[in-house]
Structures are given as C-alpha cells and as structure tokens.
Tab-separated table of C-alpha atoms in Angstrom:
chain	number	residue	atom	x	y	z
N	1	UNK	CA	8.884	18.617	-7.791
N	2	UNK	CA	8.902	21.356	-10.364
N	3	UNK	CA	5.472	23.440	-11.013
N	4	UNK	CA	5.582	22.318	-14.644
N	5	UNK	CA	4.978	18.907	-15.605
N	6	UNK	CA	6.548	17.274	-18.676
N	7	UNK	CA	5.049	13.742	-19.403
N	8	UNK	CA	6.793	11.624	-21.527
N	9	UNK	CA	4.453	8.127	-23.082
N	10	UNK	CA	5.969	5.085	-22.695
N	11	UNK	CA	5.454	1.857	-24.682
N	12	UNK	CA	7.583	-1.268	-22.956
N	13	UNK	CA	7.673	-3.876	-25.471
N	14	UNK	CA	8.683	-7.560	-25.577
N	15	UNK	CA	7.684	-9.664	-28.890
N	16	UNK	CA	4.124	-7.680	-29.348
N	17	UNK	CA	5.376	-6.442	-32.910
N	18	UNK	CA	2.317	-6.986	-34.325
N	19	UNK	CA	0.648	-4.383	-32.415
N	20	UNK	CA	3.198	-2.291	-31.332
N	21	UNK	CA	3.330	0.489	-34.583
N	22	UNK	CA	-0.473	0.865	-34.390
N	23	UNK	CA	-0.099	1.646	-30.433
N	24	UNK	CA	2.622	3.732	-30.701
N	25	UNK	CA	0.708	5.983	-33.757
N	26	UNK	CA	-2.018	6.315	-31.809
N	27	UNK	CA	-0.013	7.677	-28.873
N	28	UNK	CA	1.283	10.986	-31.024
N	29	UNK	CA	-1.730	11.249	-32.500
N	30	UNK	CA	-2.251	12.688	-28.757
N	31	UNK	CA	0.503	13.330	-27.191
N	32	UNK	CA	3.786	14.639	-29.084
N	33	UNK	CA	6.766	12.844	-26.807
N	34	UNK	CA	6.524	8.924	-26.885
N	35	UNK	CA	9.511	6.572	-25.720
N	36	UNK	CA	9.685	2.599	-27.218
N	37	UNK	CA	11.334	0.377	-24.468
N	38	UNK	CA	12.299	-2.707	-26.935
N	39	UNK	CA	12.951	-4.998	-23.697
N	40	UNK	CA	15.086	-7.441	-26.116
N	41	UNK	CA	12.088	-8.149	-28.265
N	42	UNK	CA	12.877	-11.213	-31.124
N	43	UNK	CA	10.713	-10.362	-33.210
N	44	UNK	CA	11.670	-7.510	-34.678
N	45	UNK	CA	8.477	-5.244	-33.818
N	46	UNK	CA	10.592	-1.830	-32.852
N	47	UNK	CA	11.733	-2.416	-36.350
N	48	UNK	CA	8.248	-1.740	-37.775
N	49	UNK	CA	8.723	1.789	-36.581
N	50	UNK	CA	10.003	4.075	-39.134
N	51	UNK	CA	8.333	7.038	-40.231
N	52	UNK	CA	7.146	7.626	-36.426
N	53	UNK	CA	8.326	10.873	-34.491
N	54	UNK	CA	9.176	8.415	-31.253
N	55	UNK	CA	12.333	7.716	-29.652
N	56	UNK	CA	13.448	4.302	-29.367
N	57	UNK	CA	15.882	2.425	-26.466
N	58	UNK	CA	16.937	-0.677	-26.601
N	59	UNK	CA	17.670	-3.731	-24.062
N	60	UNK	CA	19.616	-6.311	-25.892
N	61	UNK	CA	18.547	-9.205	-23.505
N	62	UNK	CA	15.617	-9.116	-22.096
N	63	UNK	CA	15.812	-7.667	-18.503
N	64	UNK	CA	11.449	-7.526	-17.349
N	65	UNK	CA	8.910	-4.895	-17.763
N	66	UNK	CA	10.365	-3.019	-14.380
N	67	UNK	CA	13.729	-2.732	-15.896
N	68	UNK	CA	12.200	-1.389	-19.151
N	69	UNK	CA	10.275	1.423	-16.908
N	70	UNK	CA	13.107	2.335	-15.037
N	71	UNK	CA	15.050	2.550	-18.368
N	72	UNK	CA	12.362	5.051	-19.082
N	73	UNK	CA	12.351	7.215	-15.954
N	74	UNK	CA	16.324	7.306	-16.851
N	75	UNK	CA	15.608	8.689	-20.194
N	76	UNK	CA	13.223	11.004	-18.962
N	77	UNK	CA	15.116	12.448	-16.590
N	78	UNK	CA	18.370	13.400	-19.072
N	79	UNK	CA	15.353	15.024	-21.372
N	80	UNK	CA	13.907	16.692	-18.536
N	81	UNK	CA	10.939	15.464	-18.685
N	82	UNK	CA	8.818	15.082	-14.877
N	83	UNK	CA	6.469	12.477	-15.497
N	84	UNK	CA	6.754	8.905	-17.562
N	85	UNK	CA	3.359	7.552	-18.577
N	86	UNK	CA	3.332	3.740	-19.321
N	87	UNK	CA	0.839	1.624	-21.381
N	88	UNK	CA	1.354	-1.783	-22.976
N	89	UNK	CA	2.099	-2.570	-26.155
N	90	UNK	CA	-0.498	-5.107	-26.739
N	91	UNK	CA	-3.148	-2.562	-27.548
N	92	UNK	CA	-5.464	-3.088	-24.201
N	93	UNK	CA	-4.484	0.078	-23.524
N	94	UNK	CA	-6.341	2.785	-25.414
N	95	UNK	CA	-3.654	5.504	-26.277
N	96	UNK	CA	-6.942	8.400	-26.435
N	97	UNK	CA	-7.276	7.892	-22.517
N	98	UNK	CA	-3.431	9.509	-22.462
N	99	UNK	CA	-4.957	12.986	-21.972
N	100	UNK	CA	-6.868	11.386	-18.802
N	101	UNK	CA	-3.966	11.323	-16.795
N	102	UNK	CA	-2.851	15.413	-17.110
N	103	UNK	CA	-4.885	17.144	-14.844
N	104	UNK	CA	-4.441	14.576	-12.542
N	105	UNK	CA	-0.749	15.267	-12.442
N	106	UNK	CA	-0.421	18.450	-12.698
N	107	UNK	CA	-2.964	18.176	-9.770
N	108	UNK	CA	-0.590	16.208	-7.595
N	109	UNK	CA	2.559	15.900	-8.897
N	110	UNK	CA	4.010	13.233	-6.449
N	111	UNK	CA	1.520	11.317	-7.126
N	112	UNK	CA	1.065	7.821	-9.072
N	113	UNK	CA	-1.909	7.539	-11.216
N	114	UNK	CA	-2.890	4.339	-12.071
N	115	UNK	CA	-5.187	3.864	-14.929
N	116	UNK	CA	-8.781	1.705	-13.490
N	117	UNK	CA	-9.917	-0.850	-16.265
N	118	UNK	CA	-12.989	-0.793	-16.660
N	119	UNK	CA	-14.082	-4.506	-16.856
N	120	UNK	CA	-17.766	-4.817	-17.696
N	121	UNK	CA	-16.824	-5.263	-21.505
N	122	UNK	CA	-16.494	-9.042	-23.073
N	123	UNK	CA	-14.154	-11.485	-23.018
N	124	UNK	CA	-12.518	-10.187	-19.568
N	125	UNK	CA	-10.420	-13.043	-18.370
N	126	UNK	CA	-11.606	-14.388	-14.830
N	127	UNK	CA	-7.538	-14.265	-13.546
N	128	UNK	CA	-7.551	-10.883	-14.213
N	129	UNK	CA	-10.944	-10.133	-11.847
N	130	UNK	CA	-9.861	-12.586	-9.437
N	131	UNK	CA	-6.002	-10.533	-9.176
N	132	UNK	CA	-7.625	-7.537	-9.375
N	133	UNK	CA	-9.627	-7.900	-6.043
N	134	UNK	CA	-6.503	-10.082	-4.849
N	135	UNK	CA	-3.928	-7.427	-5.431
N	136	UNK	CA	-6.130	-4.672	-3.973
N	137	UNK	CA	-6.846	-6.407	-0.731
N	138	UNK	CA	-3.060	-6.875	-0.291
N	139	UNK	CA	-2.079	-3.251	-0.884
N	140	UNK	CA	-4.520	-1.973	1.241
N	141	UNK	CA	-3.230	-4.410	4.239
N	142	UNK	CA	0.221	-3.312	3.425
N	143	UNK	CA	0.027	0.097	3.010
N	144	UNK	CA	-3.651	1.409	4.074
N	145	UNK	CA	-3.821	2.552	0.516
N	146	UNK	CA	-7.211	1.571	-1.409
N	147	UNK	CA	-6.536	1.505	-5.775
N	148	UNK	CA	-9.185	-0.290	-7.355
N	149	UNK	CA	-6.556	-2.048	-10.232
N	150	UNK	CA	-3.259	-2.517	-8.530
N	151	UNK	CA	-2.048	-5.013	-11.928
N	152	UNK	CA	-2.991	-1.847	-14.752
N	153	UNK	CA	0.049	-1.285	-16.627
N	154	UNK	CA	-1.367	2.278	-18.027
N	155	UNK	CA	-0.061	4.862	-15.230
N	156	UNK	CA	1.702	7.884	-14.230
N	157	UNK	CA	4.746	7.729	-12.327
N	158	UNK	CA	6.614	11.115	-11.140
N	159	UNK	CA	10.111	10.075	-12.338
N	160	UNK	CA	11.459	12.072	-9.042
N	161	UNK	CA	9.498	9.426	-7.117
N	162	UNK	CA	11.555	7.040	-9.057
N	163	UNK	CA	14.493	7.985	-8.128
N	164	UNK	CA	13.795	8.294	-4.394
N	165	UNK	CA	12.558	4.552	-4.093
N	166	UNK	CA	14.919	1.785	-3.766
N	167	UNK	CA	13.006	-1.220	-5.914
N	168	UNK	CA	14.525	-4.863	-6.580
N	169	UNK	CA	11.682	-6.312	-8.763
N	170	UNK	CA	12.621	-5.946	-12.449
N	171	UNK	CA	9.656	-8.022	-14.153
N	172	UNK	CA	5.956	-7.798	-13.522
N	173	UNK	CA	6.164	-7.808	-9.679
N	174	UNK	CA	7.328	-4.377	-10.030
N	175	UNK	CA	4.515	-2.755	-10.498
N	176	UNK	CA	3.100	-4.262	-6.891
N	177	UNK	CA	6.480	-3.042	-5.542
N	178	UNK	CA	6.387	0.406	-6.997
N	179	UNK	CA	3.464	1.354	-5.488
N	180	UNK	CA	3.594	-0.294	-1.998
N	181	UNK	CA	7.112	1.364	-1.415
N	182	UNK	CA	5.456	4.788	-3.062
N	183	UNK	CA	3.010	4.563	-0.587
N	184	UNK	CA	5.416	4.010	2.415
N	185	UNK	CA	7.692	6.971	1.251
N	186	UNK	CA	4.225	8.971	1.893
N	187	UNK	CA	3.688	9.415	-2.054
N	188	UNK	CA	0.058	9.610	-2.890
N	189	UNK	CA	-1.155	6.666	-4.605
N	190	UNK	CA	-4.305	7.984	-7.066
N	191	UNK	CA	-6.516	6.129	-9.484
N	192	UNK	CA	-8.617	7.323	-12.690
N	193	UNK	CA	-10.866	5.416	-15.129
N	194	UNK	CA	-9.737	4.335	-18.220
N	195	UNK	CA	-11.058	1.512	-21.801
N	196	UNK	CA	-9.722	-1.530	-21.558
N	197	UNK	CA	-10.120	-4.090	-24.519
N	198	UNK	CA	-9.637	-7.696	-24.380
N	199	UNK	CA	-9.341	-9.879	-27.787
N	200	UNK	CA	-11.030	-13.461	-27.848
N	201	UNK	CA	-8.901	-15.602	-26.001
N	202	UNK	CA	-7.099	-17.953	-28.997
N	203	UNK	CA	-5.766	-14.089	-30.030
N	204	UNK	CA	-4.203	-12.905	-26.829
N	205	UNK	CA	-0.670	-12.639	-26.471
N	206	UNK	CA	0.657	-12.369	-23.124
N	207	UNK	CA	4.442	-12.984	-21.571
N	208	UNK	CA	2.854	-12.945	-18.030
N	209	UNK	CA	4.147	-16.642	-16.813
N	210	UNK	CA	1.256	-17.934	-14.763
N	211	UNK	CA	3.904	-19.727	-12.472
N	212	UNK	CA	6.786	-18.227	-12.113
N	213	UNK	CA	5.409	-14.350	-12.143
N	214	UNK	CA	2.508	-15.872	-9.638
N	215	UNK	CA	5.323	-17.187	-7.655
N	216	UNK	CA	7.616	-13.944	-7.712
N	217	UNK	CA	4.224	-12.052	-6.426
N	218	UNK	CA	3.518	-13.967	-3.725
N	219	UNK	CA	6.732	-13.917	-2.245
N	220	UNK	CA	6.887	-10.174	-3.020
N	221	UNK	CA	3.725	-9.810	-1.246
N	222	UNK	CA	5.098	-12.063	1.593
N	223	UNK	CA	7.971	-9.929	1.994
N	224	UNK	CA	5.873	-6.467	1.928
N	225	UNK	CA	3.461	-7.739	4.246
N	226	UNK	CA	5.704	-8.486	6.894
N	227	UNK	CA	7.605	-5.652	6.742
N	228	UNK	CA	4.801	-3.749	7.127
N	229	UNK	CA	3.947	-5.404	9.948
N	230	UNK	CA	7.389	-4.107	12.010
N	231	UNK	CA	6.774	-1.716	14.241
N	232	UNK	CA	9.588	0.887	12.682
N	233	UNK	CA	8.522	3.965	10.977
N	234	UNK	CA	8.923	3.767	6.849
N	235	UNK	CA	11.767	6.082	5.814
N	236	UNK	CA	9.061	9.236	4.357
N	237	UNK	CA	10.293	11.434	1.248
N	238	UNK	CA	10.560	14.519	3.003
N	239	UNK	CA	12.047	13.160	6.412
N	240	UNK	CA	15.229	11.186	7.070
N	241	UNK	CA	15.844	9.115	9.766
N	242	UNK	CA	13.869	5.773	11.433
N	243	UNK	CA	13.110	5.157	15.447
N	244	UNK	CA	11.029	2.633	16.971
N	245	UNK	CA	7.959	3.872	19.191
N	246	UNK	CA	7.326	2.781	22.946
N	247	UNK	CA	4.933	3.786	25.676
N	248	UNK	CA	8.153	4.394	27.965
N	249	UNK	CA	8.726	7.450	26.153
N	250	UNK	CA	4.974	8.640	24.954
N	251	UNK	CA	5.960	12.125	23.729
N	252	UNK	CA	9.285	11.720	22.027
N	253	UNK	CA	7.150	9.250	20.553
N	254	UNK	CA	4.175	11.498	19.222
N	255	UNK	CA	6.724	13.822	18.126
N	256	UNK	CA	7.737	10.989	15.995
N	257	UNK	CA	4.550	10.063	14.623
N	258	UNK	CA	3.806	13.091	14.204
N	259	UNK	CA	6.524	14.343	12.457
N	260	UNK	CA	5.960	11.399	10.163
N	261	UNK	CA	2.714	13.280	8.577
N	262	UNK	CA	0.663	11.679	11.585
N	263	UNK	CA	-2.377	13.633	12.550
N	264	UNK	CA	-3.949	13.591	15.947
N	265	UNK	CA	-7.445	12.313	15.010
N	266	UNK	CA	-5.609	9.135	13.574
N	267	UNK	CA	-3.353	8.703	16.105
N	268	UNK	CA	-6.251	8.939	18.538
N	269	UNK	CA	-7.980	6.269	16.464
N	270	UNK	CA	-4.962	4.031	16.549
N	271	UNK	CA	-4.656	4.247	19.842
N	272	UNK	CA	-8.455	3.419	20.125
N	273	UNK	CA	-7.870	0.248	17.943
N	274	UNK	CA	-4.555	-0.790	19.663
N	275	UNK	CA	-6.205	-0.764	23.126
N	276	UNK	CA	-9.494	-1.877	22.154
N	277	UNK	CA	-7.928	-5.090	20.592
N	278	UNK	CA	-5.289	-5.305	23.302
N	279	UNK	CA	-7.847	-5.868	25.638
N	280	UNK	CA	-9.255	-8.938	24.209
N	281	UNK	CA	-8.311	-12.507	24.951
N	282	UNK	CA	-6.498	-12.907	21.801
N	283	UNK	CA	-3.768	-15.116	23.053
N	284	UNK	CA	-0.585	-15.123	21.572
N	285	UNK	CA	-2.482	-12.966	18.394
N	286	UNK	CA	-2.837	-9.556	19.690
N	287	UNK	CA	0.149	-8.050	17.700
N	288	UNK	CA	-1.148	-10.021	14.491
N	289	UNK	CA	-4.505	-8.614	14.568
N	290	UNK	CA	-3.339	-5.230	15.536
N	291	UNK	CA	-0.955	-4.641	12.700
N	292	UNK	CA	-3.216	-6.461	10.425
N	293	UNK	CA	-6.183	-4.544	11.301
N	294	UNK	CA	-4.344	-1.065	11.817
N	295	UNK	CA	-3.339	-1.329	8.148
N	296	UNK	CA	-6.507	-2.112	6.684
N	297	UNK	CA	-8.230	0.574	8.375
N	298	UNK	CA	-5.726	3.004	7.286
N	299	UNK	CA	-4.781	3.815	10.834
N	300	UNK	CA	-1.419	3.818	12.334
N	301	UNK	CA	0.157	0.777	13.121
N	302	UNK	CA	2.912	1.623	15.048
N	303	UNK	CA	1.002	4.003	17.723
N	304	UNK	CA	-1.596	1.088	17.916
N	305	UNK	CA	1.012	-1.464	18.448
N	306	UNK	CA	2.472	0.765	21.509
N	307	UNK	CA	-0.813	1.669	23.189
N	308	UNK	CA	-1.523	-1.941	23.064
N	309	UNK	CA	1.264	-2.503	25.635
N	310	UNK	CA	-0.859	-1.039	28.115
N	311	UNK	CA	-3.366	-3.883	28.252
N	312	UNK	CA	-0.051	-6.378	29.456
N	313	UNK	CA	-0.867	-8.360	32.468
N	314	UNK	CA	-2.050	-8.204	35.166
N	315	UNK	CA	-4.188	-5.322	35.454
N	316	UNK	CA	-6.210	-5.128	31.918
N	317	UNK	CA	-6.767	-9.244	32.387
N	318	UNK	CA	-8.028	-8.778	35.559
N	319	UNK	CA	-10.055	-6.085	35.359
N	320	UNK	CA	-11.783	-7.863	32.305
N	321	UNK	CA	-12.125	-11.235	35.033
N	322	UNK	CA	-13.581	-8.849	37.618
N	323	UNK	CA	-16.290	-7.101	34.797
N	324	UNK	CA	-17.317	-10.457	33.791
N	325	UNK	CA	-17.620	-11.706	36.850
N	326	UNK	CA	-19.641	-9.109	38.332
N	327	UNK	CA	-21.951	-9.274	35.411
N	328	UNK	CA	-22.229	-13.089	36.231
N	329	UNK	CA	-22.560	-12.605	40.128
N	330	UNK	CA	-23.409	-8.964	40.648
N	331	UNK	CA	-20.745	-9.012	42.687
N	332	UNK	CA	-16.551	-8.772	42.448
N	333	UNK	CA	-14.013	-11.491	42.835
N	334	UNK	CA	-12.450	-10.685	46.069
N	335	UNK	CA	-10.547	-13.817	47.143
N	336	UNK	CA	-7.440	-14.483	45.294
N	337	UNK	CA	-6.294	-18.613	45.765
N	338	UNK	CA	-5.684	-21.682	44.277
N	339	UNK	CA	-9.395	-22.585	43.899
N	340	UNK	CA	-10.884	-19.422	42.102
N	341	UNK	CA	-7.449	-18.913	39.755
N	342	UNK	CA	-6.480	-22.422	39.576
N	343	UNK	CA	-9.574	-25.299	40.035
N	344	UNK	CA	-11.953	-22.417	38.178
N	345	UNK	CA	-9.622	-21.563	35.470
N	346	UNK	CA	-12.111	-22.145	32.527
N	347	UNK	CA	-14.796	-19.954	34.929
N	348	UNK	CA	-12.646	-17.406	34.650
N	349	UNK	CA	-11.399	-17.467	30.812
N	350	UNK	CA	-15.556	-16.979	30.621
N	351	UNK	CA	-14.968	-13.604	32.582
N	352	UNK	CA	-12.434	-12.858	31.112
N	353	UNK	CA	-14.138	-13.156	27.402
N	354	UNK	CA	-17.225	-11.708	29.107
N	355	UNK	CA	-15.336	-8.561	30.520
N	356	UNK	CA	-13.301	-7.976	27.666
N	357	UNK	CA	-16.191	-7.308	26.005
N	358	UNK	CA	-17.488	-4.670	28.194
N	359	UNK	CA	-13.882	-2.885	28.823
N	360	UNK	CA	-12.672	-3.075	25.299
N	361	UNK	CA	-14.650	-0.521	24.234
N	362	UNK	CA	-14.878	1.644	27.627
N	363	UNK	CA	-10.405	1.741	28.034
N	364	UNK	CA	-9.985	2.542	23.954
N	365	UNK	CA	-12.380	5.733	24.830
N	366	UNK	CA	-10.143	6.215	27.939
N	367	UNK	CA	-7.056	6.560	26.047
N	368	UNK	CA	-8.617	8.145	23.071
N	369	UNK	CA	-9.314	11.653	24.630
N	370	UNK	CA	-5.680	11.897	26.586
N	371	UNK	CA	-4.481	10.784	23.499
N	372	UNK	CA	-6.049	13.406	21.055
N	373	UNK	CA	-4.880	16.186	23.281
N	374	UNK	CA	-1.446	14.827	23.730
N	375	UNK	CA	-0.896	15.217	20.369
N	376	UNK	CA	-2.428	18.341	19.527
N	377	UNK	CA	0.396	19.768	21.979
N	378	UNK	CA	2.864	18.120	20.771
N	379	UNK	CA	1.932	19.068	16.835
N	380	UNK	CA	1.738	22.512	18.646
N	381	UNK	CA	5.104	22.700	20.079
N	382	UNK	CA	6.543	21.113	16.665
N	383	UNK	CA	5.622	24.168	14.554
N	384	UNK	CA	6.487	26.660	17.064
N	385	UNK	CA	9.829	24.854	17.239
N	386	UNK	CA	9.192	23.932	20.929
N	387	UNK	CA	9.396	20.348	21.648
N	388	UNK	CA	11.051	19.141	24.967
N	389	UNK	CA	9.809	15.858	26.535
C-alpha cells in the first residue's frame, strides 16, 4: 500500500432520492472527492444532483449494494485514489463523522474501518440490535475477529484489499463477506464510533428484504462457517500457497503456521486448547468443539485441530480410565478382561469423565511448554533463512 492515502466518499444509492442531495452536500462540505453509485435507482434521485462538485456512475439495472461498492473501488482505482469510504444514502449516516475515519487509515492502511453506531438514541429498531449482536457473534466464530457492528454501511475499505479478495455476494450479504474474507487474507479488521439517526418508523425507507436478504445471510454465514472450520490454512495477502497441517510432520508444520503470521504464544495456546479438549469424552464432537472454540478464542484452529490427534485412542482414554479410577479406588486398574471393559462399561465411562477432568488440564500444560519452544526455533531458523526439518 502506498504511504499516502487518498479517500474517495461514496454514496450507493437505490430509490432514496429524497435524501440523497442533502447527504451528498453534506459530504463536500467535508471532504472534497465524493462518488454517487446510482445502483439503477427509479426514481430519479441522482437527477436531483446538479450544482454538486461529485462524480456520478451509473448501473442501469439494479445489480445490489456490493456491486455498487465494487463499482466504486473500480473508479477509485483509475483516479488513484487508495481508500473508498461508504455511507448510505438514507441519511443515518452523518456525513461530519467522514473525518473520523482518516487517522485511522492513514494509521493502518490495510485495514477496514467500520463505522460503530451508536444505538442508545430513539427509535432504534429491535432487528437491528438483535443482528447486530447476531452478526458479531458469527464473525468472531468465523474469523476470531471481534467488530462491535458487523451490518454498518459507513466504512473504510483499502481499495487494494479489494482487489486482492475474491467476493461473490453482490447485495447486502456483501458486507458480511467482505470482511470475513478480509480477515482470512490477514487484513486487519478495525472499528471506530460514529451518530447514527433513525426516523420514526412510518418514515423509514429501507430496500433490505427481510426474507430473502435474511435468507442470502444465513446461507452466507453457513458457507463461511464451515469453511472456516477446514483444517487448511486461508490463502494470506502477503503469502501464496495452502498445505494442510499434521502431527506426522510437526515442524514443516510450525514452519507453516508460522509463516502464516502465527506466533509462538498462540500456537502454544492452541495447542493447549486442542489437547485440553481432545482429552475429553466428547464423542464423535471433539473436532466440532475444537474448531468452534479455537475460533472464538482467537486461537489457531488448525494447530489445535492437529495437537488434538494426540489424545486418539488408546492411550489418552485410558489414562483418563486409570486417573478416575484411582481417584475412585486409590488404586489403578490393573486387570484388563471382559468383566472390567465389557460388564463395567458405564463404571468406566465414569472414569473416564472423572479422569478427563484431572488430565485435561495436566497433558495441555505438557504440550504447551515443548510446544512454545518448538516454535521459537523454528521462527528462529525462518528469519535466519535456516529451516530444515
């Protein structure tokens, strides 16, 4: 990215002519460069514009508020400008909370900033708190990413990041897309506070269709989730290629991970987490709850997923069943038959749940120290260009 950043404003619009020339005035009254998106509006609105000092592109059908933002980042890029920043043209965005957004880019320039509402003023719908905790649960599971107000339309998107992501969604699913797929590619994801205003409900005017844009999100979301559940590395900005990670081959993998901006503290945590869950009797859910938990912790899934191949039976089970049962008897299980492992199977599930308890925590401290040095040779022998297996 270059060291000078050029924002561009940008006002999608669909039918909102009746507040669109009031938005877009306010916009140069603070900010000299502002793009109209007329996203095959009826009603004439980008008409209302003359006399303004903005630039105006046109869809002649209408295509969805992702197309109009990528129409955007395309016109952006031929004027040279680095940065788009979007707000709606229904005037709940407050065109003086523009100038919030600079020093956050010119802070981090790969970064999306996404504008926080701030919704403790009136007439705030209770679909929009409801998505708002709904949508940030979901990125954070999917990407270990926390932004308090993943449905805010007023942002900041580097228009190199753009052009680096490969994004299908062209209506309002896109902005969930934009920013999980940011967030894989190792983009930082960054939030500020903005005003928010919400008319009286009789004089709202929205396009968002409660069905069929509910429906196209929850698929979305569907999709995301699970792939962010595989066990494959996401394809980062800055480095090409994909491989899967095994405990067969523990340092090509850390020079992997690592490689893959992976630190040793939270690949030491993973592996914590991995093993500590591994260990557990979660039948037939231990990759489930790994994954799931790995991302909401912010940890690395994939390193937790492959220490937690270490707990495969039989000798994690049964040292669990031997724990629990010495806690139960003070003594260990020493004969092995068809009575104690067959007659006294729900006896020993209880040891095993017992045990697991114990060892859970005692193995994921095991592996974590191992694993924390591991990795701080391996990071070692990556910048000194050494790194044989």
């Amino acid at each position: 990215m270059t060291a000078v950043c050029k924002p561009l404003v940008v006002v999608p619009v669909f039918n909102h002519g009746a507040t669109l020339r009031q938005v877009v005035a306010q916009a140069l009254e603070v900010h000299p460069h502002v793009l109209v998106v007329d996203d095959g509006s009826t009603d004439g609105g980008a008409d209302n514009l003359a006399g303004l000092a903005c630039e105006i592109v046109r869809h002649s059908a209408n295509r969805g508020k992702g197309a109009a933002i990528l129409s955007a980042a395309a016109f952006a890029r031929e004027q040279g400008m680095t940065h788009i920043i979007t707000l709606d043209a229904d005037g709940q965005h407050d065109p003086a909370d523009i100038p919030r957004f600079l020093p956050q880019i010119h802070a981090e320039p790969t970064a999306i900033v996404v504008g926080a509402r701030d919704f403790s003023g009136p007439n705030i719908p209770g679909s929009s708190r409801f998505g708002r905790k709904f949508s940030r649960f979901w990125l954070r599971v999917q990407t270990g990413c926390d932004v308090s107000d993943v449905q805010s339309g007023f942002r900041a998107y580097p228009v190199q990041v753009l052009q680096q992501l490969t994004l299908g969604e062209a209506g309002y699913a896109f902005e969930v897309e934009v920013l999980v797929k940011a967030a894989w590619a190792g983009f930082p994801l960054r939030d500020i506070d903005i005003s928010v205003y919400y008319p009286e409900p009789d004089k709202r005017v929205s396009h968002f269709d409660k069905l069929r844009d509910n429906v196209r999100i929850s698929l979305l979301n569907t999709r995301l989730t699970t792939r962010s559940m595989l066990p494959v590395p996401h394809r980062k900005f800055a480095v090409d290629g994909e491989g899967r990670v095994s405990v067969i081959h523990p340092l090509r993998s850390l020079r992997l991970l690592l490689a893959d901006n992976a630190t040793p503290r939270e690949l030491a945590l993973s592996g914590m987490l991995g093993m500590a869950l591994g260990t557990l009797p979660l039948i037939g859910l231990h990759s489930i709850s790994i994954l799931f938990s790995a991302g909401y912790l912010r940890l690395n899934r994939i390193c937790a997923l492959a220490v937690s191949q270490l707990c495969m039976p039989p000798l994690v089970p049964a040292l669990c069943i031997e724990a629990g049962y010495f806690m139960r008897h003070g003594r260990f299980l020493t004969e092995i038959s068809m009575e104690t492992l067959g007659h006294q199977v729900l006896q020993r599930l209880g040891d095993y749940i017992l045990g697991s308890v114990v060892m859970a925590p005692v193995l994921a401290l095991l592996v974590a120290g191992p694993l924390y040095g591991l990795a701080c040779l391996v990071r070692r022998s990556l910048k000194s260009g050494v790194g044989h297996e």
